[in-house]
Amino acid sequence: MVMGNRAPNKLEWRINVRNGTSEILQPESGLVHRIWSWLKGLLGEFMLKIWNFLEKARNIAVAEPKKVIHCLKVGVTLTIVSLFYYMRPLYEGVGGNAMWAIMTVVVVFEYTVGATLYKCINRAIATFLAGSLGVGVHWAASHSGDKLEPIILGISVFLLASAATFSRFIPSVKARFDYGVLIFILTFSLVSVSGYRVDKLIDVASQRLSTIAIGASLCVLICMLFYPIWAGKELHNLIHRNLEKLADALDGCIAEYFTDSSAGDSCKKIGGYKCVLNSKAAEDSMAGFARWEPAHGRFNFRHPWKQYLKVGASLRSCAYCIETLDGCLNSEIKAPEPLRRHLSDACITLSSSASFLLKELATTVKTMRKSSEIDFSIGEMQFAVLKLENAMKSLPNHLVATPSSTSDRDAKAEPIRKTTTPSSVMEILPLATLVSMLKETAARIKEIADEVNELAKLADFKPPNTKKASQSQSSNQVDEPSNNEERTKGLG
Amino acid sequence: MVMGNRAPNKLEWRINVRNGTSEILQPESGLVHRIWSWLKGLLGEFMLKIWNFLEKARNIAVAEPKKVIHCLKVGVTLTIVSLFYYMRPLYEGVGGNAMWAIMTVVVVFEYTVGATLYKCINRAIATFLAGSLGVGVHWAASHSGDKLEPIILGISVFLLASAATFSRFIPSVKARFDYGVLIFILTFSLVSVSGYRVDKLIDVASQRLSTIAIGASLCVLICMLFYPIWAGKELHNLIHRNLEKLADALDGCIAEYFTDSSAGDSCKKIGGYKCVLNSKAAEDSMAGFARWEPAHGRFNFRHPWKQYLKVGASLRSCAYCIETLDGCLNSEIKAPEPLRRHLSDACITLSSSASFLLKELATTVKTMRKSSEIDFSIGEMQFAVLKLENAMKSLPNHLVATPSSTSDRDAKAEPIRKTTTPSSVMEILPLATLVSMLKETAARIKEIADEVNELAKLADFKPPNTKKASQSQSSNQVDEPSNNEERTKGLG
């Protein structure tokens, strides 16, 4: 390398060329160019981020147009409320307090009708209560002398704010009146303190209340009349979608294990149970809001929303089991082929009858119509459990038979060869786990069915559509229509 | 019964007395008395409800005094802010906008420092941005004629409100700027619309901003200086408490199965995993708030809070497994005593080494000091898994041996008798499940250990306290101090 005749303290980029010497790589341009390209890169990165963000927003809008409609509704409501400021006659009627109408709309307008009603009702009641209390305290303070007045007001603000803030930690208050308590503190402080300056306190308070009422009722009207999104219906949909997801996951999980297929589509289906695992928070909040909603669609005012939470809890409990099952199936060394083949039919029968039951439950919830097939399906599933147990019991004999190519299953008299060597137990292990987990899953699905039946009773679902039920029953069990009745009698 | 000589349409209560006739039960008093007793009952019920509510509140206060302190802090801050109204000089300085300071305190003061900072920063930035934009739009509108002005303002409010509302549905915006977007809509509407009436718009805006700044900084100061509750620290505590809960649950679960003890205390311990199952929402929100907190205690500004979420996810995954294990152990028909006794040692060893590892991980997170014992404990646990597998492998031979009272375990040459009859496989089933589930749990605990190690690396935990480590190591394995080193070499 030719280095000697150069200034040593200058940074250079060199490249080796073919004839053995090296060439200095000249920077293409000066500082300005570098800064420019750096800025260009930064700008490009920024544009890319913006683009990705817009792409994400577009995907959400396409997937859930309801959300776009909600946004338009908020925009329309806010624009209408602004009329209170623009139009002179209204302005003089409502006064400078029109600001409170805008604030109410921004704060109160929520995605679902239930949430909007919850906030409106809480806001209205809390404002009224805190306003009256504030006026009372202010009256008491103003009659106790100039020196005592600020002290009484200060102490009352301190005590009420502390107590109200503490009440927000109590679960029953938090679930129903969290927002109301916040507004209570706010209004009480404003009214009791502003009373020190403003003489016409009651006038101001009533004006403010009327503005809030105008804003709130506008919100409720627009929220309920144009494409209403009911928290109750969302909860209802969530529950029956989760039932379907569990059915798909269970089916996919077992099918994948026994058929060795791992197509992307089935993987996606199996992953559905993961949504079920984390749906508690969504269910709780929706059930909380649904309580505030009036009768809508097929739901009465006193629809048993709490029972949906119980169904949801039993769904999650089943999802835990499927999660573990999925984990065990993927992590275990697979059982030898003949063993798997022996149990494959029984396992697939059980998983498909269980997932059929889950789908039937999903349909029951979805259509809000009792199904005559549920009891039958439960019987079917429990029969499949028995069949699986029998298949498991016949396993060792089968195991003995496998070395010889003929499958003489009832060779009981034959002296047992090295069947029970240590390795064979370890070979049974994954299958034993599978069987136990399937049994446990079936037991938990039975619990889901019980909760759904309870829901059907509480919510007074329509009686089953007997004609359709008998049709689908005969089409589902074409192969053995004669002994179905017998089996359900014996097991259900 | 003597009925004939009485008025038939009068309701009477009769009682048969000893001499064969019946006596009329006279009502003790009239209508007034009944209403009074009904009212008394109602009042009693009401008082009981109030009493229960207060009892609940007291329990919360006793269990978490931090919450009481938070409430007192809110009360103090609100009282201080009220001074802006009481004191004349301040009143003239800040003007009628002092209301905004009170509103800021009520809305912004949250339980943790992180949440308060999140709201303060969001509120300040959003108010500033929306204020400037509002003034700009107002300026543009006022220069475009009297007729166009309301139209331009209306359209701008509609567009911005809709777009901003929609951005709240995008997860990345929701996680960090949800509150900011709300305040943005509010401020923009108020500023752009009120500009139509108020001439000194910029004056009002700057006054409002300064009041909000006063309220917000007061909140932040009081929140951070007096008994601060850091979201980061809470998250940190939640994670190591959850680690401990899992350790207790696993230990208790196995101990209960093998010792048939079902004392209330152990039941309570086992139930600990249920808290872990539902901790996702709390973890997510705390990690979101922790991001906004400055360096505090042992946590830097850029503490890897996201890694805590990963640890939390692996904890939940392990909790699912323990939930299923618990369910299986309770629902299954118990395995016969000799089989259970055979596996009992190996299972208990595995569960106690796994729960020891979990406790060690909890200590690592708690003290933020790497532990030299973790690798050793992982090796220990994996060795216990191997031992359990071996015990399982030796199960059939053992089963054969049980009829004879002598425990000749290596009677391999002996011809195998009716070991592999159907029933015996079903007897193995619960144990096989237990073994598989324990193996799966151990694998998931290994994942937790990996995530905690990653956390230790990212958060730069202190190096292990070698002296203490070697001490506790020797005290923990007093029975077999010599071959520990050998085992870890072979397995770790």
mmCIF file of C-alpha atoms in Angstrom, chain A residues 177-363:
data_model
loop_
_atom_site.group_PDB
_atom_site.id
_atom_site.type_symbol
_atom_site.label_atom_id
_atom_site.label_comp_id
_atom_site.label_asym_id
_atom_site.label_seq_id
_atom_site.Cartn_x
_atom_site.Cartn_y
_atom_site.Cartn_z
ATOM 1 C CA PHE A 177 -69.837 5.607 38.664
ATOM 2 C CA ASP A 178 -66.140 6.257 37.993
ATOM 3 C CA TYR A 179 -66.820 9.077 35.557
ATOM 4 C CA GLY A 180 -69.599 10.466 37.717
ATOM 5 C CA VAL A 181 -67.286 10.779 40.723
ATOM 6 C CA LEU A 182 -64.728 12.651 38.613
ATOM 7 C CA ILE A 183 -67.379 15.106 37.434
ATOM 8 C CA PHE A 184 -68.672 15.401 41.002
ATOM 9 C CA ILE A 185 -65.260 16.548 42.257
ATOM 10 C CA LEU A 186 -64.873 18.938 39.333
ATOM 11 C CA THR A 187 -68.298 20.533 39.637
ATOM 12 C CA PHE A 188 -68.209 20.776 43.413
ATOM 13 C CA SER A 189 -64.820 22.523 43.371
ATOM 14 C CA LEU A 190 -65.879 24.902 40.604
ATOM 15 C CA VAL A 191 -69.243 25.785 42.135
ATOM 16 C CA SER A 192 -68.183 26.150 45.762
ATOM 17 C CA VAL A 193 -65.047 28.114 44.874
ATOM 18 C CA SER A 194 -66.407 30.258 42.066
ATOM 19 C CA GLY A 195 -69.273 31.206 44.377
ATOM 20 C CA TYR A 196 -66.748 33.403 46.199
ATOM 21 C CA ARG A 197 -66.684 35.708 43.145
ATOM 22 C CA VAL A 198 -69.866 35.180 41.194
ATOM 23 C CA ASP A 199 -73.021 36.452 42.873
ATOM 24 C CA LYS A 200 -75.620 34.884 40.689
ATOM 25 C CA LEU A 201 -74.402 31.413 41.504
ATOM 26 C CA ILE A 202 -77.694 29.598 40.999
ATOM 27 C CA ASP A 203 -78.249 31.335 37.672
ATOM 28 C CA VAL A 204 -74.842 30.235 36.432
ATOM 29 C CA ALA A 205 -75.325 26.712 37.748
ATOM 30 C CA SER A 206 -78.717 26.263 36.092
ATOM 31 C CA GLN A 207 -77.426 27.711 32.802
ATOM 32 C CA ARG A 208 -74.481 25.379 32.883
ATOM 33 C CA LEU A 209 -76.718 22.437 33.642
ATOM 34 C CA SER A 210 -79.021 23.293 30.744
ATOM 35 C CA THR A 211 -76.060 23.592 28.339
ATOM 36 C CA ILE A 212 -74.723 20.246 29.477
ATOM 37 C CA ALA A 213 -78.201 18.781 29.025
ATOM 38 C CA ILE A 214 -78.376 20.141 25.460
ATOM 39 C CA GLY A 215 -74.928 18.744 24.589
ATOM 40 C CA ALA A 216 -75.603 15.411 26.233
ATOM 41 C CA SER A 217 -79.024 14.892 24.677
ATOM 42 C CA LEU A 218 -77.656 15.789 21.236
ATOM 43 C CA CYS A 219 -74.923 13.174 21.733
ATOM 44 C CA VAL A 220 -77.416 10.550 22.821
ATOM 45 C CA LEU A 221 -79.776 11.299 19.943
ATOM 46 C CA ILE A 222 -77.126 11.170 17.225
ATOM 47 C CA CYS A 223 -75.443 8.186 18.848
ATOM 48 C CA MET A 224 -78.683 6.200 19.026
ATOM 49 C CA LEU A 225 -80.451 7.250 15.815
ATOM 50 C CA PHE A 226 -77.720 6.989 13.173
ATOM 51 C CA TYR A 227 -76.059 3.594 12.855
ATOM 52 C CA PRO A 228 -76.072 2.957 16.613
ATOM 53 C CA ILE A 229 -73.305 0.702 17.928
ATOM 54 C CA TRP A 230 -74.711 -1.119 20.944
ATOM 55 C CA ALA A 231 -72.265 -2.375 23.570
ATOM 56 C CA GLY A 232 -74.678 -5.234 24.289
ATOM 57 C CA LYS A 233 -74.736 -6.391 20.699
ATOM 58 C CA GLU A 234 -70.952 -6.130 20.486
ATOM 59 C CA LEU A 235 -70.635 -8.311 23.594
ATOM 60 C CA HIS A 236 -73.144 -10.763 22.150
ATOM 61 C CA ASN A 237 -71.164 -10.947 18.903
ATOM 62 C CA LEU A 238 -67.854 -11.271 20.734
ATOM 63 C CA ILE A 239 -69.133 -14.255 22.704
ATOM 64 C CA HIS A 240 -70.467 -16.215 19.752
ATOM 65 C CA ARG A 241 -67.406 -15.398 17.655
ATOM 66 C CA ASN A 242 -65.209 -16.669 20.495
ATOM 67 C CA LEU A 243 -67.241 -19.893 20.610
ATOM 68 C CA GLU A 244 -66.587 -20.374 16.898
ATOM 69 C CA LYS A 245 -62.900 -19.599 17.317
ATOM 70 C CA LEU A 246 -62.536 -22.228 20.038
ATOM 71 C CA ALA A 247 -64.316 -24.788 17.840
ATOM 72 C CA ASP A 248 -61.941 -24.080 14.955
ATOM 73 C CA ALA A 249 -58.887 -24.122 17.204
ATOM 74 C CA LEU A 250 -59.751 -27.480 18.761
ATOM 75 C CA ASP A 251 -60.547 -29.037 15.414
ATOM 76 C CA GLY A 252 -57.418 -27.628 13.770
ATOM 77 C CA CYS A 253 -55.173 -28.615 16.654
ATOM 78 C CA ILE A 254 -56.149 -32.291 16.578
ATOM 79 C CA ALA A 255 -56.296 -32.499 12.794
ATOM 80 C CA GLU A 256 -52.816 -31.022 12.530
ATOM 81 C CA TYR A 257 -51.418 -33.511 15.028
ATOM 82 C CA PHE A 258 -52.865 -36.557 13.317
ATOM 83 C CA THR A 259 -52.505 -35.550 9.688
ATOM 84 C CA ASP A 260 -49.174 -33.713 9.891
ATOM 85 C CA SER A 261 -50.640 -30.907 7.841
ATOM 86 C CA SER A 262 -49.401 -27.489 8.837
ATOM 87 C CA ALA A 263 -50.900 -25.247 6.175
ATOM 88 C CA GLY A 264 -50.998 -21.519 6.867
ATOM 89 C CA ASP A 265 -54.771 -21.505 6.890
ATOM 90 C CA SER A 266 -55.094 -24.104 9.642
ATOM 91 C CA CYS A 267 -52.359 -22.371 11.679
ATOM 92 C CA LYS A 268 -54.373 -19.164 11.532
ATOM 93 C CA LYS A 269 -57.486 -21.013 12.650
ATOM 94 C CA ILE A 270 -55.680 -22.678 15.556
ATOM 95 C CA GLY A 271 -54.350 -19.313 16.719
ATOM 96 C CA GLY A 272 -57.928 -18.121 17.240
ATOM 97 C CA TYR A 273 -57.946 -19.268 20.850
ATOM 98 C CA LYS A 274 -55.353 -16.613 21.638
ATOM 99 C CA CYS A 275 -57.996 -13.903 21.167
ATOM 100 C CA VAL A 276 -60.176 -15.742 23.653
ATOM 101 C CA LEU A 277 -57.384 -15.775 26.264
ATOM 102 C CA ASN A 278 -57.190 -11.987 26.388
ATOM 103 C CA SER A 279 -60.820 -10.992 25.946
ATOM 104 C CA LYS A 280 -61.621 -10.484 29.642
ATOM 105 C CA ALA A 281 -61.062 -6.736 29.745
ATOM 106 C CA ALA A 282 -63.165 -6.147 26.623
ATOM 107 C CA GLU A 283 -65.984 -8.333 27.937
ATOM 108 C CA ASP A 284 -66.023 -6.643 31.330
ATOM 109 C CA SER A 285 -66.177 -3.138 29.929
ATOM 110 C CA MET A 286 -68.828 -4.011 27.348
ATOM 111 C CA ALA A 287 -71.008 -5.734 29.934
ATOM 112 C CA GLY A 288 -70.618 -2.661 32.137
ATOM 113 C CA PHE A 289 -71.809 -0.369 29.349
ATOM 114 C CA ALA A 290 -74.550 -2.717 28.101
ATOM 115 C CA ARG A 291 -76.256 -2.305 31.464
ATOM 116 C CA TRP A 292 -77.028 1.352 30.624
ATOM 117 C CA GLU A 293 -78.593 0.629 27.270
ATOM 118 C CA PRO A 294 -82.356 0.607 26.650
ATOM 119 C CA ALA A 295 -84.050 -2.300 24.902
ATOM 120 C CA HIS A 296 -82.637 -2.649 21.375
ATOM 121 C CA GLY A 297 -83.022 -5.279 18.679
ATOM 122 C CA ARG A 298 -83.559 -8.614 20.366
ATOM 123 C CA PHE A 299 -82.272 -7.456 23.739
ATOM 124 C CA ASN A 300 -84.517 -6.269 26.550
ATOM 125 C CA PHE A 301 -83.551 -3.624 29.065
ATOM 126 C CA ARG A 302 -82.814 -6.248 31.698
ATOM 127 C CA HIS A 303 -81.024 -8.671 29.427
ATOM 128 C CA PRO A 304 -78.788 -10.922 31.578
ATOM 129 C CA TRP A 305 -75.468 -9.372 30.555
ATOM 130 C CA LYS A 306 -73.770 -10.802 33.632
ATOM 131 C CA GLN A 307 -74.423 -14.293 32.333
ATOM 132 C CA TYR A 308 -72.411 -13.404 29.213
ATOM 133 C CA LEU A 309 -69.476 -12.787 31.529
ATOM 134 C CA LYS A 310 -69.925 -16.255 32.997
ATOM 135 C CA VAL A 311 -70.015 -17.777 29.512
ATOM 136 C CA GLY A 312 -66.900 -15.753 28.721
ATOM 137 C CA ALA A 313 -65.129 -17.064 31.841
ATOM 138 C CA SER A 314 -65.933 -20.679 30.959
ATOM 139 C CA LEU A 315 -64.713 -19.986 27.409
ATOM 140 C CA ARG A 316 -61.418 -18.702 28.747
ATOM 141 C CA SER A 317 -61.053 -21.679 31.032
ATOM 142 C CA CYS A 318 -61.472 -23.922 27.985
ATOM 143 C CA ALA A 319 -59.037 -21.773 26.008
ATOM 144 C CA TYR A 320 -56.368 -22.277 28.712
ATOM 145 C CA CYS A 321 -56.798 -26.000 28.246
ATOM 146 C CA ILE A 322 -56.524 -25.776 24.463
ATOM 147 C CA GLU A 323 -53.470 -23.558 24.820
ATOM 148 C CA THR A 324 -51.758 -26.173 26.968
ATOM 149 C CA LEU A 325 -52.914 -28.943 24.637
ATOM 150 C CA ASP A 326 -51.459 -27.062 21.687
ATOM 151 C CA GLY A 327 -48.209 -26.528 23.580
ATOM 152 C CA CYS A 328 -47.975 -30.195 24.598
ATOM 153 C CA LEU A 329 -48.689 -31.431 21.081
ATOM 154 C CA ASN A 330 -45.999 -29.207 19.613
ATOM 155 C CA SER A 331 -43.333 -29.795 22.237
ATOM 156 C CA GLU A 332 -43.662 -33.537 22.859
ATOM 157 C CA ILE A 333 -41.780 -36.090 20.877
ATOM 158 C CA LYS A 334 -44.491 -37.536 18.693
ATOM 159 C CA ALA A 335 -45.802 -40.963 19.587
ATOM 160 C CA PRO A 336 -44.884 -43.800 17.216
ATOM 161 C CA GLU A 337 -47.025 -44.059 14.104
ATOM 162 C CA PRO A 338 -48.969 -47.291 14.926
ATOM 163 C CA LEU A 339 -50.011 -45.939 18.325
ATOM 164 C CA ARG A 340 -51.129 -42.678 16.828
ATOM 165 C CA ARG A 341 -53.036 -44.455 14.102
ATOM 166 C CA HIS A 342 -54.786 -46.554 16.727
ATOM 167 C CA LEU A 343 -56.060 -43.512 18.609
ATOM 168 C CA SER A 344 -56.452 -41.200 15.639
ATOM 169 C CA ASP A 345 -60.070 -42.120 14.867
ATOM 170 C CA ALA A 346 -61.248 -41.834 18.455
ATOM 171 C CA CYS A 347 -59.447 -38.517 18.979
ATOM 172 C CA ILE A 348 -60.718 -37.015 15.755
ATOM 173 C CA THR A 349 -64.246 -38.187 16.561
ATOM 174 C CA LEU A 350 -64.061 -36.577 19.992
ATOM 175 C CA SER A 351 -62.576 -33.327 18.741
ATOM 176 C CA SER A 352 -65.084 -33.046 15.920
ATOM 177 C CA SER A 353 -68.049 -33.810 18.167
ATOM 178 C CA ALA A 354 -66.735 -31.283 20.704
ATOM 179 C CA SER A 355 -66.224 -28.642 18.063
ATOM 180 C CA PHE A 356 -69.637 -29.451 16.599
ATOM 181 C CA LEU A 357 -71.111 -28.825 20.038
ATOM 182 C CA LEU A 358 -69.201 -25.538 20.294
ATOM 183 C CA LYS A 359 -70.487 -24.461 16.884
ATOM 184 C CA GLU A 360 -74.009 -25.439 17.887
ATOM 185 C CA LEU A 361 -73.622 -23.316 21.029
ATOM 186 C CA ALA A 362 -72.340 -20.467 18.875
ATOM 187 C CA THR A 363 -75.429 -20.758 16.671
#
